[in-house]
Amino acid sequence: GQQLNQSPQSMFIQEGEDVSMNCTSSSIFNTWLWYKQDPGEGPVLLIALYKAGELTSNGRLTAQFGITRKDSFLNISASIPSDVGIYFCAGQLKNAGGTSYGKLTFGQGTILTVHP
Amino acid sequence: NAGVMQNPRHLVRRRGQEARLRCSPMKGHSHVYWYRQLPEEGLKFMVYLQKENIIDESGMPKERFSAEFPKEGPSILRIQQVVRGDSAAYFCASSPLLSVGETQYFGPGTRLLVL
């Protein structure tokens, strides 16, 4: 089955610094999603990417869907303490008809710690 | 607009008991997905359901686990004769009936602890 390799596993940064994390896959995905999970909660969708090469921003967050459709990155600019959490990438396939296979394949997560 | 709801949030069971986890999708969403998350790991897909139909159960263990999404009421993930290895967080997600960009929205999860 598909596997996503997410890196880095963890990051310790100072408030105000920029952050970058990425996901790579041996398989092609049609959709890439980035989620954030706080302790004891479910993942919350940050950014969704639907086209190869697409670059999308959501406030201080920017994500790109790689041209090869096998990778994606997420950047967070000017980090703040509330950015602390676990960030997950997820990929989704679509069939030839354009409908989804449904299931998401998740990366292992990047644990972000922001020091004030 | 209420999000995905799951209950209970925490569930403690002894080995051999049954666990029932419930999920109510967002209003207007007809697709439900269940995922399992072990400590310090990513989420792993279990099953994908639409109303009264199991679409993909490729991630479900072959024994003791079952899922349903009836015409009325929440989706249920049922684990029979639980073992310690079933201890995990179980998340439900839902998405609307769209052909493109079926973004999944997650509930808060049920933390199952098997003693």
XYZ file of C-alpha atoms in Angstrom:
231
model
C 0.000 0.000 0.000
C 0.928 3.653 -0.195
C 3.240 5.068 2.432
C 4.030 8.659 3.251
C 7.365 9.693 4.720
C 7.058 12.884 6.704
C 10.022 14.875 7.949
C 11.293 16.062 10.253
C 9.858 13.951 13.059
C 10.143 16.844 15.494
C 11.185 20.470 15.552
C 12.119 22.809 18.391
C 12.080 26.450 17.362
C 11.956 29.935 18.815
C 8.877 32.061 18.510
C 9.053 34.138 15.346
C 11.026 31.608 13.326
C 9.765 30.066 10.110
C 9.084 26.332 9.894
C 9.129 23.932 6.984
C 8.071 20.289 6.865
C 7.490 17.939 3.974
C 6.031 14.645 2.883
C 7.167 12.304 0.157
C 5.546 9.231 -1.281
C 6.557 6.392 -3.549
C 3.081 6.612 -5.099
C 1.139 9.375 -6.805
C -1.658 11.069 -4.930
C -4.419 13.213 -6.405
C -5.070 15.245 -3.275
C -2.757 16.356 -0.499
C -4.056 17.579 2.828
C -2.332 19.075 5.846
C -3.827 18.655 9.323
C -2.875 19.834 12.797
C -3.654 17.799 15.891
C -3.648 19.199 19.412
C -3.288 16.838 22.396
C -6.491 14.932 23.078
C -8.216 16.254 19.982
C -8.889 15.179 16.422
C -6.968 16.458 13.391
C -8.081 19.842 12.113
C -7.770 20.574 8.408
C -5.307 23.371 7.613
C -4.875 23.296 3.848
C -6.176 21.128 0.980
C -4.351 20.843 -2.352
C -6.035 19.398 -5.434
C -3.742 20.088 -8.399
C -0.099 19.297 -9.095
C 1.977 22.440 -8.669
C -0.729 24.191 -6.663
C 0.507 26.643 -4.043
C -2.065 27.607 -1.420
C -1.906 29.890 1.600
C -3.998 30.081 4.746
C -2.806 32.991 6.871
C 0.755 32.255 7.931
C 0.605 28.781 6.401
C 1.635 27.960 2.856
C 1.540 24.532 1.257
C 2.440 23.212 -2.159
C 1.431 20.137 -4.124
C 4.552 18.814 -5.853
C 4.698 18.664 -9.636
C 5.383 14.924 -9.570
C 2.321 14.456 -7.273
C 4.556 12.479 -4.964
C 5.367 15.197 -2.468
C 4.098 18.223 -0.608
C 5.496 20.760 1.823
C 4.025 22.987 4.506
C 5.602 26.240 5.631
C 4.628 28.212 8.717
C 5.936 31.756 8.867
C 6.606 33.787 12.021
C 5.670 30.972 14.396
C 3.742 31.701 17.582
C 3.265 29.559 20.719
C -0.176 28.351 19.636
C 1.402 26.692 16.589
C 2.540 23.935 18.962
C 1.083 20.569 18.014
C 1.483 17.652 15.664
C 1.231 18.305 11.941
C 0.194 15.528 9.593
C 0.226 15.298 5.840
C -2.311 13.033 4.170
C -2.736 11.850 0.599
C -5.818 10.693 -1.210
C -6.290 8.862 -4.496
C -8.974 9.310 -7.100
C -10.077 6.841 -9.709
C -10.256 7.494 -13.442
C -13.784 8.826 -13.075
C -12.604 11.514 -10.697
C -14.332 10.157 -7.641
C -12.389 9.497 -4.524
C -11.241 6.192 -3.173
C -12.131 7.742 0.155
C -9.373 6.730 2.469
C -6.568 9.037 3.478
C -3.014 7.814 3.915
C -1.276 9.727 6.710
C 2.345 10.574 7.357
C 3.892 9.843 10.746
C 3.549 13.444 11.872
C 5.876 16.310 12.769
C 5.865 17.388 16.416
C 6.348 21.148 16.620
C 7.498 22.860 19.803
C 7.699 26.644 19.891
C 9.682 28.328 22.671
C 8.440 31.806 23.618
C -23.093 24.143 12.273
C -22.063 21.286 14.508
C -18.946 19.377 13.583
C -18.388 15.645 13.627
C -19.463 14.266 16.986
C -18.100 11.181 18.647
C -19.012 9.514 21.871
C -17.912 8.480 24.285
C -14.731 10.569 24.383
C -13.117 8.033 26.700
C -13.963 4.369 27.106
C -12.441 1.860 29.490
C -13.041 -1.837 28.939
C -11.668 -5.034 30.431
C -10.257 -7.704 28.165
C -13.023 -9.733 26.577
C -15.678 -7.025 26.780
C -17.268 -5.255 23.834
C -16.598 -1.650 22.833
C -19.089 0.427 20.865
C -17.945 3.723 19.438
C -20.434 6.147 17.911
C -19.998 8.829 15.284
C -22.462 11.415 14.022
C -21.232 13.063 10.810
C -21.521 16.734 10.022
C -24.917 17.838 8.779
C -25.243 17.133 5.089
C -22.367 14.645 5.029
C -23.135 11.142 3.822
C -19.655 9.612 3.873
C -18.085 8.335 7.099
C -14.554 7.065 7.675
C -12.986 5.435 10.717
C -9.285 5.694 11.558
C -7.171 4.326 14.403
C -4.226 6.108 15.970
C -1.737 4.348 18.183
C 0.375 6.485 20.542
C 2.923 8.648 18.714
C 1.815 7.380 15.312
C -0.192 8.709 12.395
C -3.770 7.757 11.708
C -4.416 4.461 9.943
C -7.502 3.987 7.776
C -9.947 1.304 8.876
C -13.234 1.554 6.999
C -15.239 3.836 4.698
C -19.040 3.772 4.771
C -21.969 5.462 3.147
C -25.510 5.100 4.426
C -26.266 1.385 4.741
C -23.202 0.451 2.690
C -19.614 -0.480 3.435
C -17.547 0.950 0.597
C -14.012 0.012 1.663
C -13.066 -2.071 4.686
C -9.529 -2.833 3.588
C -8.091 -1.449 6.836
C -10.339 -3.383 9.202
C -8.923 -6.331 11.139
C -10.541 -9.488 9.863
C -11.887 -10.565 13.237
C -13.704 -8.869 16.116
C -14.145 -5.517 14.329
C -17.275 -4.398 12.506
C -18.768 -1.102 11.386
C -22.154 0.099 10.256
C -23.794 3.319 9.152
C -27.556 2.768 9.281
C -30.166 4.777 7.429
C -31.058 6.503 10.680
C -28.687 7.259 13.515
C -24.931 7.407 13.980
C -22.230 5.213 12.544
C -21.056 2.533 14.962
C -17.626 0.924 15.222
C -17.907 -2.249 17.246
C -15.008 -4.166 18.735
C -15.847 -7.531 20.241
C -13.755 -9.318 22.867
C -11.316 -6.447 23.199
C -7.630 -7.087 23.842
C -4.970 -4.740 25.213
C -3.654 -4.113 21.699
C -6.981 -2.465 20.820
C -6.111 0.433 23.133
C -5.872 3.448 20.836
C -7.631 6.616 19.759
C -10.352 5.982 17.220
C -11.320 8.866 14.968
C -14.303 9.299 12.752
C -14.304 11.656 9.773
C -17.058 12.701 7.409
C -17.263 14.295 3.989
C -20.051 15.571 1.782
C -21.304 13.845 -1.329
C -19.001 15.449 -3.889
C -17.085 13.963 -6.775
C -14.059 16.208 -6.402
C -12.213 17.403 -3.332
C -13.940 15.297 -0.736
C -12.183 16.868 2.199
C -12.610 14.896 5.392
C -13.426 16.584 8.673
C -12.523 14.750 11.867
C -14.273 14.333 15.166
C -12.533 14.632 18.558
C -11.984 10.887 18.812
C -12.725 8.139 21.319
C -9.824 7.051 23.499
C -10.209 3.348 24.224
C -8.263 1.841 27.090
C -8.362 -1.912 27.559
C -7.351 -3.097 31.007
